[in-house]
Amino acid sequence: MKRQISAVKGTKDILPQEVGKWQNVETIAKQIFELYGYREIRTPVFEATELFEKGTGETSDIVIKEMYTFVDKGGRSLTLRPEYTPSVVRSIIDNRLYLRSHPLRFYYIGPMFRYDKPQKGRYRQFHQVDIEVFGEEDPAIDAEIVEMADYLLKKLQVLDTETLVNSVGCRKCRPSYIKELRSQAEKVKDSLCIDCQRKVVTNPLRIFDCKLETCQEVARDFHEITDFLCQDCENHFNLFCSYLDFYGLRFKVEPRLVRGIDYYTKTTFEIISSRLGAQDALLGGGRYDDMMKDFGGPDIPGIGFAAGLERIISVIPFLEKKREFIYLVHLGEEPKKAGMELSQFLRRKGIECLIEYKERNLKSQMSRANKLGAAWVLIVGEEEIRKGMYQLKNMTTGVQEERSREEIPEIIQAAS
Ligand SMILES: [Zn+2]
Ligand SMILES: [Zn+2]
């Protein structure tokens, strides 16, 4: 017996019966993003490892534990992208897109890769929709993208969501907060998990990301960043919140929302769903005003969000579109060719058409049409070819009529 090769751990096939739901979500997302002025950008699936070490951050869990990094035959260290933002920033600099008029608005839909512990709804190849805006520092854009995210989720019929917002400060004000946090965490180090003990040294902000209840309990006593924001960050945050109010969006300020990525400045936000359980964020994002400049590009602020498609798809209803296809039954060699020509004709008219190539009699072809759920059956025999009239059967009503080649598409289109 030959050994069967299975899908790689943590990956999943998206099968034909579920792909309709994916296509729905992707279509709606594209339509909405384009209404807000975004255009699609597609960058390679792998990049230089350095891009993520520098962008996502060397102290982030993603870079330390979760990257798919490999050396190619040319000796380069490459990484399958674990997130999208660094790739977009790289592409903007590479292609000098920053020379175009600002703000730049891009969206992307596609796979990301993280060597994460596989669990329900979490895969090592997962999919995100992602949007980014560059060259706009007005907090009105922060509110606009939260409003767009909210609209997207409503259109997708995602229910029971909550929007959390925070400011993580900037390079002027965050260092003093981190210093304070480190000295606080240092004192209670023994009550933290091994991971968090390391974070006390590397990046104490990360302790807030820990999923362990014991660590969260300890972190509840830590100072909140809100008290450490500089004037600029505080103004930005207050305006952002006032614009959210202006849109009539309900939100909660969550001072512990730092998100697991190093590059955020000022605004961070998440939309969570009570239907998801423990890993409850459907969508999250924030501002990253220093990233472009840190990558050797011009000093242009950025902001964006990413939404997990697997998670969204797990909480939305799906109304399957009914397939209205015609099943072509043929009897004999000449009718087979006539049938092949007729199917081509019908497909050109925009009608889905299936034709059977296995030799079968009329009865077994009819029962197969039934089993497949054909809306119509078209019968082509020698008699039909001679007359130029074909038997067309409506499988719902059972009515069978003789029709000419030209009449068939009109009848089918009129009925659907
Ligand atoms: Zn600041
Ligand atoms: Zn911990």
GROMACS .gro file of C-alpha atoms and ligand atoms in nm:
model
  418
    1MET     CA    1   0.000   0.000   0.000
    2LYS     CA    2   0.126   0.347  -0.089
    3ARG     CA    3   0.137   0.593   0.195
    4GLN     CA    4  -0.125   0.865   0.174
    5ILE     CA    5  -0.004   1.225   0.200
    6SER     CA    6  -0.221   1.446   0.419
    7ALA     CA    7  -0.251   1.822   0.454
    8VAL     CA    8   0.023   1.980   0.667
    9LYS     CA    9  -0.064   2.027   1.035
   10GLY     CA   10  -0.245   2.356   1.093
   11THR     CA   11  -0.360   2.394   0.733
   12LYS     CA   12  -0.706   2.348   0.593
   13ASP     CA   13  -0.863   2.305   0.253
   14ILE     CA   14  -1.145   2.542   0.170
   15LEU     CA   15  -1.383   2.308  -0.007
   16PRO     CA   16  -1.631   2.392  -0.286
   17GLN     CA   17  -1.929   2.374  -0.047
   18GLU     CA   18  -1.781   2.645   0.179
   19VAL     CA   19  -1.601   2.859  -0.075
   20GLY     CA   20  -1.922   3.048  -0.160
   21LYS     CA   21  -1.917   3.199   0.188
   22TRP     CA   22  -1.556   3.310   0.136
   23GLN     CA   23  -1.635   3.464  -0.200
   24ASN     CA   24  -1.929   3.651  -0.046
   25VAL     CA   25  -1.714   3.801   0.227
   26GLU     CA   26  -1.437   3.893  -0.017
   27THR     CA   27  -1.681   4.058  -0.259
   28ILE     CA   28  -1.850   4.264   0.012
   29ALA     CA   29  -1.514   4.367   0.162
   30LYS     CA   30  -1.382   4.481  -0.177
   31GLN     CA   31  -1.698   4.678  -0.253
   32ILE     CA   32  -1.689   4.858   0.079
   33PHE     CA   33  -1.316   4.935   0.070
   34GLU     CA   34  -1.348   5.080  -0.280
   35LEU     CA   35  -1.639   5.300  -0.165
   36TYR     CA   36  -1.396   5.454   0.083
   37GLY     CA   37  -1.133   5.510  -0.186
   38TYR     CA   38  -0.909   5.206  -0.128
   39ARG     CA   39  -0.745   5.013  -0.409
   40GLU     CA   40  -0.597   4.666  -0.401
   41ILE     CA   41  -0.225   4.600  -0.371
   42ARG     CA   42  -0.070   4.252  -0.399
   43THR     CA   43   0.278   4.185  -0.268
   44PRO     CA   44   0.473   3.854  -0.259
   45VAL     CA   45   0.392   3.586  -0.001
   46PHE     CA   46   0.754   3.580   0.119
   47GLU     CA   47   0.992   3.861   0.207
   48ALA     CA   48   1.338   3.905   0.353
   49THR     CA   49   1.326   3.785   0.717
   50GLU     CA   50   1.478   4.115   0.824
   51LEU     CA   51   1.163   4.300   0.711
   52PHE     CA   52   0.952   4.139   0.983
   53GLU     CA   53   1.225   4.141   1.248
   54LYS     CA   54   1.252   4.513   1.200
   55GLY     CA   55   0.885   4.585   1.127
   56THR     CA   56   0.683   4.350   1.344
   57GLY     CA   57   0.949   4.377   1.614
   58GLU     CA   58   1.219   4.150   1.753
   59THR     CA   59   1.047   4.120   2.092
   60SER     CA   60   0.707   4.028   1.952
   61ASP     CA   61   0.572   3.674   1.992
   62ILE     CA   62   0.522   3.662   1.616
   63VAL     CA   63   0.892   3.709   1.544
   64ILE     CA   64   1.024   3.504   1.836
   65LYS     CA   65   0.801   3.199   1.803
   66GLU     CA   66   0.575   3.203   1.502
   67MET     CA   67   0.760   3.281   1.182
   68TYR     CA   68   0.804   3.040   0.893
   69THR     CA   69   1.164   3.125   0.817
   70PHE     CA   70   1.385   2.933   0.575
   71VAL     CA   71   1.706   2.971   0.379
   72ASP     CA   72   1.661   2.953   0.002
   73LYS     CA   73   1.906   2.794  -0.241
   74GLY     CA   74   2.082   3.129  -0.278
   75GLY     CA   75   2.151   3.142   0.096
   76ARG     CA   76   1.897   3.421   0.169
   77SER     CA   77   1.690   3.410   0.486
   78LEU     CA   78   1.327   3.441   0.380
   79THR     CA   79   1.002   3.439   0.577
   80LEU     CA   80   0.644   3.363   0.476
   81ARG     CA   81   0.464   3.681   0.575
   82PRO     CA   82   0.306   3.656   0.922
   83GLU     CA   83   0.122   3.988   0.870
   84TYR     CA   84   0.079   4.234   0.592
   85THR     CA   85   0.177   4.584   0.701
   86PRO     CA   86   0.559   4.554   0.668
   87SER     CA   87   0.518   4.423   0.312
   88VAL     CA   88   0.302   4.719   0.213
   89VAL     CA   89   0.545   4.967   0.365
   90ARG     CA   90   0.832   4.797   0.183
   91SER     CA   91   0.641   4.807  -0.145
   92ILE     CA   92   0.556   5.176  -0.109
   93ILE     CA   93   0.923   5.261  -0.057
   94ASP     CA   94   1.045   5.021  -0.331
   95ASN     CA   95   0.801   5.156  -0.587
   96ARG     CA   96   0.813   5.516  -0.465
   97LEU     CA   97   0.436   5.516  -0.431
   98TYR     CA   98   0.473   5.791  -0.169
   99LEU     CA   99   0.529   6.034  -0.456
  100ARG     CA  100   0.159   6.003  -0.542
  101SER     CA  101  -0.089   6.237  -0.378
  102HIS     CA  102  -0.171   6.153  -0.019
  103PRO     CA  103  -0.337   5.986   0.154
  104LEU     CA  104  -0.260   5.650  -0.004
  105ARG     CA  105  -0.528   5.391   0.065
  106PHE     CA  106  -0.466   5.022  -0.002
  107TYR     CA  107  -0.643   4.698   0.072
  108TYR     CA  108  -0.544   4.337   0.045
  109ILE     CA  109  -0.708   3.996   0.088
  110GLY     CA  110  -0.498   3.681   0.117
  111PRO     CA  111  -0.309   3.423   0.321
  112MET     CA  112  -0.067   3.486   0.611
  113PHE     CA  113   0.149   3.227   0.788
  114ARG     CA  114   0.226   3.177   1.156
  115TYR     CA  115   0.368   2.876   1.334
  116ASP     CA  116   0.102   2.901   1.602
  117LYS     CA  117  -0.045   2.623   1.815
  118PRO     CA  118  -0.325   2.487   1.593
  119GLN     CA  119  -0.664   2.505   1.765
  120LYS     CA  120  -1.025   2.555   1.671
  121GLY     CA  121  -1.054   2.842   1.424
  122ARG     CA  122  -0.678   2.900   1.426
  123TYR     CA  123  -0.457   2.782   1.142
  124ARG     CA  124  -0.093   2.814   1.039
  125GLN     CA  125  -0.203   2.937   0.701
  126PHE     CA  126  -0.484   3.179   0.773
  127HIS     CA  127  -0.644   3.460   0.577
  128GLN     CA  128  -0.685   3.827   0.638
  129VAL     CA  129  -0.842   4.130   0.484
  130ASP     CA  130  -0.616   4.423   0.545
  131ILE     CA  131  -0.637   4.797   0.482
  132GLU     CA  132  -0.371   5.067   0.522
  133VAL     CA  133  -0.377   5.447   0.492
  134PHE     CA  134  -0.057   5.648   0.453
  135GLY     CA  135  -0.002   6.021   0.477
  136GLU     CA  136  -0.289   6.127   0.701
  137GLU     CA  137  -0.234   6.225   1.063
  138ASP     CA  138  -0.576   6.372   1.137
  139PRO     CA  139  -0.751   6.156   1.401
  140ALA     CA  140  -1.060   6.179   1.177
  141ILE     CA  141  -0.903   5.907   0.961
  142ASP     CA  142  -0.859   5.687   1.270
  143ALA     CA  143  -1.232   5.722   1.330
  144GLU     CA  144  -1.314   5.675   0.961
  145ILE     CA  145  -1.142   5.337   0.942
  146VAL     CA  146  -1.314   5.219   1.261
  147GLU     CA  147  -1.644   5.333   1.107
  148MET     CA  148  -1.558   5.145   0.786
  149ALA     CA  149  -1.472   4.831   0.985
  150ASP     CA  150  -1.801   4.859   1.171
  151TYR     CA  151  -1.992   4.900   0.843
  152LEU     CA  152  -1.813   4.597   0.695
  153LEU     CA  153  -1.905   4.376   0.990
  154LYS     CA  154  -2.266   4.497   0.979
  155LYS     CA  155  -2.288   4.421   0.607
  156LEU     CA  156  -2.154   4.073   0.679
  157GLN     CA  157  -2.418   4.032   0.950
  158VAL     CA  158  -2.167   3.987   1.230
  159LEU     CA  159  -2.363   4.032   1.552
  160ASP     CA  160  -2.271   4.100   1.916
  161THR     CA  161  -1.958   4.302   1.855
  162GLU     CA  162  -1.783   4.546   2.083
  163THR     CA  163  -1.527   4.808   1.983
  164LEU     CA  164  -1.228   4.865   2.213
  165VAL     CA  165  -0.995   5.162   2.170
  166ASN     CA  166  -0.676   5.285   2.331
  167SER     CA  167  -0.370   5.499   2.276
  168VAL     CA  168  -0.026   5.343   2.320
  169GLY     CA  169   0.151   5.679   2.311
  170CYS     CA  170   0.448   5.776   2.101
  171ARG     CA  171   0.827   5.775   2.117
  172LYS     CA  172   0.819   6.083   2.337
  173CYS     CA  173   0.584   5.957   2.605
  174ARG     CA  174   0.594   5.577   2.593
  175PRO     CA  175   0.949   5.527   2.728
  176SER     CA  176   0.862   5.680   3.066
  177TYR     CA  177   0.553   5.459   3.086
  178ILE     CA  178   0.756   5.148   3.000
  179LYS     CA  179   1.012   5.241   3.266
  180GLU     CA  180   0.737   5.273   3.525
  181LEU     CA  181   0.578   4.948   3.409
  182ARG     CA  182   0.909   4.763   3.424
  183SER     CA  183   0.977   4.868   3.780
  184GLN     CA  184   0.622   4.768   3.881
  185ALA     CA  185   0.650   4.431   3.704
  186GLU     CA  186   0.996   4.371   3.851
  187LYS     CA  187   0.844   4.372   4.202
  188VAL     CA  188   0.588   4.102   4.119
  189LYS     CA  189   0.804   3.905   3.877
  190ASP     CA  190   0.763   3.578   4.070
  191SER     CA  191   0.387   3.575   4.013
  192LEU     CA  192   0.430   3.599   3.634
  193CYS     CA  193   0.469   3.313   3.387
  194ILE     CA  194   0.814   3.237   3.236
  195ASP     CA  195   0.718   3.418   2.916
  196CYS     CA  196   0.611   3.730   3.101
  197GLN     CA  197   0.924   3.724   3.319
  198ARG     CA  198   1.121   3.758   2.997
  199LYS     CA  199   0.888   4.039   2.887
  200VAL     CA  200   0.972   4.237   3.204
  201VAL     CA  201   1.316   4.284   3.052
  202THR     CA  202   1.239   4.293   2.677
  203ASN     CA  203   0.904   4.472   2.659
  204PRO     CA  204   0.681   4.489   2.967
  205LEU     CA  205   0.387   4.621   2.757
  206ARG     CA  206   0.360   4.266   2.622
  207ILE     CA  207   0.254   4.135   2.963
  208PHE     CA  208  -0.092   4.276   2.884
  209ASP     CA  209  -0.112   4.039   2.586
  210CYS     CA  210  -0.060   3.727   2.802
  211LYS     CA  211  -0.358   3.493   2.787
  212LEU     CA  212  -0.297   3.343   3.132
  213GLU     CA  213  -0.551   3.451   3.393
  214THR     CA  214  -0.277   3.465   3.663
  215CYS     CA  215  -0.073   3.714   3.458
  216GLN     CA  216  -0.381   3.918   3.371
  217GLU     CA  217  -0.467   3.935   3.740
  218VAL     CA  218  -0.121   4.074   3.821
  219ALA     CA  219  -0.137   4.317   3.527
  220ARG     CA  220  -0.465   4.463   3.651
  221ASP     CA  221  -0.273   4.650   3.921
  222PHE     CA  222  -0.027   4.806   3.678
  223HIS     CA  223  -0.047   5.174   3.593
  224GLU     CA  224  -0.247   5.264   3.284
  225ILE     CA  225  -0.082   5.431   2.987
  226THR     CA  226  -0.357   5.692   2.975
  227ASP     CA  227  -0.191   5.879   3.264
  228PHE     CA  228   0.141   5.895   3.081
  229LEU     CA  229   0.039   6.029   2.739
  230CYS     CA  230   0.207   6.349   2.617
  231GLN     CA  231  -0.009   6.646   2.518
  232ASP     CA  232   0.003   6.556   2.149
  233CYS     CA  233  -0.103   6.193   2.208
  234GLU     CA  234  -0.373   6.295   2.452
  235ASN     CA  235  -0.522   6.548   2.208
  236HIS     CA  236  -0.511   6.292   1.929
  237PHE     CA  237  -0.688   6.033   2.141
  238ASN     CA  238  -0.956   6.273   2.264
  239LEU     CA  239  -1.032   6.389   1.911
  240PHE     CA  240  -1.040   6.030   1.786
  241CYS     CA  241  -1.297   5.942   2.054
  242SER     CA  242  -1.503   6.252   1.976
  243TYR     CA  243  -1.517   6.156   1.606
  244LEU     CA  244  -1.630   5.806   1.700
  245ASP     CA  245  -1.909   5.972   1.900
  246PHE     CA  246  -1.986   6.188   1.598
  247TYR     CA  247  -2.042   5.872   1.391
  248GLY     CA  248  -2.263   5.737   1.667
  249LEU     CA  249  -2.032   5.441   1.724
  250ARG     CA  250  -2.033   5.277   2.063
  251PHE     CA  251  -1.690   5.195   2.201
  252LYS     CA  252  -1.505   5.125   2.522
  253VAL     CA  253  -1.167   5.268   2.620
  254GLU     CA  254  -0.946   4.974   2.716
  255PRO     CA  255  -0.612   5.102   2.854
  256ARG     CA  256  -0.459   4.753   2.842
  257LEU     CA  257  -0.515   4.714   2.470
  258VAL     CA  258  -0.155   4.727   2.343
  259ARG     CA  259  -0.176   4.456   2.074
  260GLY     CA  260   0.113   4.220   2.013
  261ILE     CA  261   0.311   4.427   1.767
  262ASP     CA  262   0.593   4.674   1.829
  263TYR     CA  263   0.523   4.942   1.575
  264TYR     CA  264   0.198   5.090   1.701
  265THR     CA  265   0.186   5.456   1.799
  266LYS     CA  266  -0.110   5.648   1.940
  267THR     CA  267  -0.436   5.477   1.832
  268THR     CA  268  -0.496   5.104   1.872
  269PHE     CA  269  -0.835   4.936   1.844
  270GLU     CA  270  -1.005   4.601   1.826
  271ILE     CA  271  -1.352   4.479   1.740
  272ILE     CA  272  -1.434   4.169   1.939
  273SER     CA  273  -1.727   3.930   1.926
  274SER     CA  274  -1.879   3.755   2.223
  275ARG     CA  275  -1.953   3.466   1.985
  276LEU     CA  276  -1.587   3.376   1.946
  277GLY     CA  277  -1.498   3.277   2.301
  278ALA     CA  278  -1.138   3.303   2.417
  279GLN     CA  279  -0.973   3.435   2.101
  280ASP     CA  280  -1.235   3.696   2.054
  281ALA     CA  281  -1.084   3.964   1.826
  282LEU     CA  282  -1.238   3.970   1.480
  283LEU     CA  283  -1.044   4.268   1.366
  284GLY     CA  284  -0.769   4.487   1.503
  285GLY     CA  285  -0.541   4.766   1.405
  286GLY     CA  286  -0.372   5.089   1.491
  287ARG     CA  287  -0.149   5.371   1.389
  288TYR     CA  288   0.219   5.331   1.302
  289ASP     CA  289   0.355   5.677   1.241
  290ASP     CA  290   0.726   5.586   1.257
  291MET     CA  291   0.739   5.273   1.046
  292MET     CA  292   0.792   5.424   0.701
  293LYS     CA  293   1.075   5.642   0.826
  294ASP     CA  294   1.230   5.352   1.021
  295PHE     CA  295   1.240   5.153   0.698
  296GLY     CA  296   1.440   5.425   0.527
  297GLY     CA  297   1.143   5.587   0.356
  298PRO     CA  298   1.000   5.936   0.398
  299ASP     CA  299   0.839   6.049   0.724
  300ILE     CA  300   0.480   5.952   0.644
  301PRO     CA  301   0.231   5.840   0.910
  302GLY     CA  302   0.030   5.522   0.863
  303ILE     CA  303  -0.273   5.351   1.008
  304GLY     CA  304  -0.458   5.030   0.925
  305PHE     CA  305  -0.637   4.721   1.039
  306ALA     CA  306  -0.650   4.350   0.962
  307ALA     CA  307  -0.946   4.117   1.005
  308GLY     CA  308  -0.925   3.740   1.034
  309LEU     CA  309  -1.136   3.577   0.763
  310GLU     CA  310  -1.161   3.236   0.935
  311ARG     CA  311  -1.300   3.405   1.245
  312ILE     CA  312  -1.547   3.622   1.055
  313ILE     CA  313  -1.665   3.327   0.850
  314SER     CA  314  -1.718   3.121   1.165
  315VAL     CA  315  -1.971   3.372   1.305
  316ILE     CA  316  -2.176   3.476   1.001
  317PRO     CA  317  -2.481   3.317   0.840
  318PHE     CA  318  -2.460   3.196   0.485
  319LEU     CA  319  -2.736   3.201   0.228
  320GLU     CA  320  -2.626   2.968  -0.045
  321LYS     CA  321  -2.702   3.088  -0.395
  322LYS     CA  322  -2.910   2.828  -0.576
  323ARG     CA  323  -2.737   2.688  -0.882
  324GLU     CA  324  -2.959   2.706  -1.190
  325PHE     CA  325  -2.789   2.473  -1.429
  326ILE     CA  326  -2.901   2.273  -1.729
  327TYR     CA  327  -2.812   1.905  -1.767
  328LEU     CA  328  -2.774   1.788  -2.121
  329VAL     CA  329  -2.883   1.433  -2.200
  330HIS     CA  330  -2.764   1.283  -2.528
  331LEU     CA  331  -2.832   0.949  -2.692
  332GLY     CA  332  -2.570   0.817  -2.936
  333GLU     CA  333  -2.252   0.944  -3.101
  334GLU     CA  334  -2.406   1.210  -3.330
  335PRO     CA  335  -2.628   1.350  -3.048
  336LYS     CA  336  -2.317   1.363  -2.826
  337LYS     CA  337  -2.144   1.598  -3.071
  338ALA     CA  338  -2.463   1.801  -3.121
  339GLY     CA  339  -2.487   1.818  -2.741
  340MET     CA  340  -2.128   1.939  -2.711
  341GLU     CA  341  -2.204   2.216  -2.958
  342LEU     CA  342  -2.530   2.307  -2.781
  343SER     CA  343  -2.359   2.326  -2.440
  344GLN     CA  344  -2.097   2.558  -2.584
  345PHE     CA  345  -2.377   2.775  -2.729
  346LEU     CA  346  -2.563   2.786  -2.395
  347ARG     CA  347  -2.250   2.869  -2.195
  348ARG     CA  348  -2.179   3.158  -2.430
  349LYS     CA  349  -2.528   3.280  -2.341
  350GLY     CA  350  -2.431   3.273  -1.973
  351ILE     CA  351  -2.608   2.952  -1.879
  352GLU     CA  352  -2.432   2.689  -1.667
  353CYS     CA  353  -2.443   2.364  -1.856
  354LEU     CA  354  -2.328   2.009  -1.772
  355ILE     CA  355  -2.292   1.730  -2.021
  356GLU     CA  356  -2.230   1.364  -1.945
  357TYR     CA  357  -1.950   1.185  -2.129
  358LYS     CA  358  -2.005   0.837  -1.993
  359GLU     CA  359  -2.229   0.612  -2.204
  360ARG     CA  360  -2.562   0.595  -2.023
  361ASN     CA  361  -2.918   0.530  -2.124
  362LEU     CA  362  -3.191   0.794  -2.100
  363LYS     CA  363  -3.320   0.666  -1.766
  364SER     CA  364  -2.985   0.671  -1.590
  365GLN     CA  365  -2.898   1.015  -1.733
  366MET     CA  366  -3.232   1.151  -1.608
  367SER     CA  367  -3.179   1.012  -1.260
  368ARG     CA  368  -2.829   1.157  -1.256
  369ALA     CA  369  -2.969   1.500  -1.350
  370ASN     CA  370  -3.206   1.465  -1.057
  371LYS     CA  371  -2.933   1.365  -0.818
  372LEU     CA  372  -2.715   1.659  -0.918
  373GLY     CA  373  -3.007   1.900  -0.869
  374ALA     CA  374  -3.034   2.022  -1.229
  375ALA     CA  375  -3.295   2.294  -1.281
  376TRP     CA  376  -3.346   2.190  -1.643
  377VAL     CA  377  -3.278   1.890  -1.862
  378LEU     CA  378  -3.225   1.914  -2.235
  379ILE     CA  379  -3.262   1.594  -2.435
  380VAL     CA  380  -3.071   1.553  -2.762
  381GLY     CA  381  -3.141   1.244  -2.974
  382GLU     CA  382  -3.120   1.173  -3.349
  383GLU     CA  383  -3.487   1.267  -3.395
  384GLU     CA  384  -3.428   1.603  -3.225
  385ILE     CA  385  -3.128   1.681  -3.441
  386ARG     CA  386  -3.325   1.612  -3.758
  387LYS     CA  387  -3.616   1.838  -3.650
  388GLY     CA  388  -3.393   2.105  -3.496
  389MET     CA  389  -3.626   2.094  -3.193
  390TYR     CA  390  -3.518   1.966  -2.850
  391GLN     CA  391  -3.699   1.837  -2.547
  392LEU     CA  392  -3.654   2.085  -2.259
  393LYS     CA  393  -3.774   1.971  -1.921
  394ASN     CA  394  -3.827   2.201  -1.624
  395MET     CA  395  -3.726   1.983  -1.329
  396THR     CA  396  -3.924   2.187  -1.077
  397THR     CA  397  -4.260   2.182  -1.256
  398GLY     CA  398  -4.202   1.861  -1.453
  399VAL     CA  399  -4.325   2.033  -1.772
  400GLN     CA  400  -4.152   1.912  -2.089
  401GLU     CA  401  -4.171   2.110  -2.413
  402GLU     CA  402  -4.021   2.101  -2.760
  403ARG     CA  403  -3.800   2.405  -2.820
  404SER     CA  404  -3.563   2.536  -3.084
  405ARG     CA  405  -3.201   2.614  -3.010
  406GLU     CA  406  -3.270   2.991  -3.002
  407GLU     CA  407  -3.570   2.959  -2.770
  408ILE     CA  408  -3.387   2.763  -2.499
  409PRO     CA  409  -3.173   3.042  -2.348
  410GLU     CA  410  -3.465   3.285  -2.355
  411ILE     CA  411  -3.690   3.045  -2.164
  412ILE     CA  412  -3.426   2.967  -1.905
  413GLN     CA  413  -3.330   3.327  -1.850
  414ALA     CA  414  -3.696   3.433  -1.824
  415ALA     CA  415  -3.756   3.170  -1.557
  416SER     CA  416  -3.461   3.260  -1.333
  417ZN      ZN  417   0.309   6.090   2.299
  418ZN      ZN  418   0.217   3.551   3.129
   0.00000   0.00000   0.00000
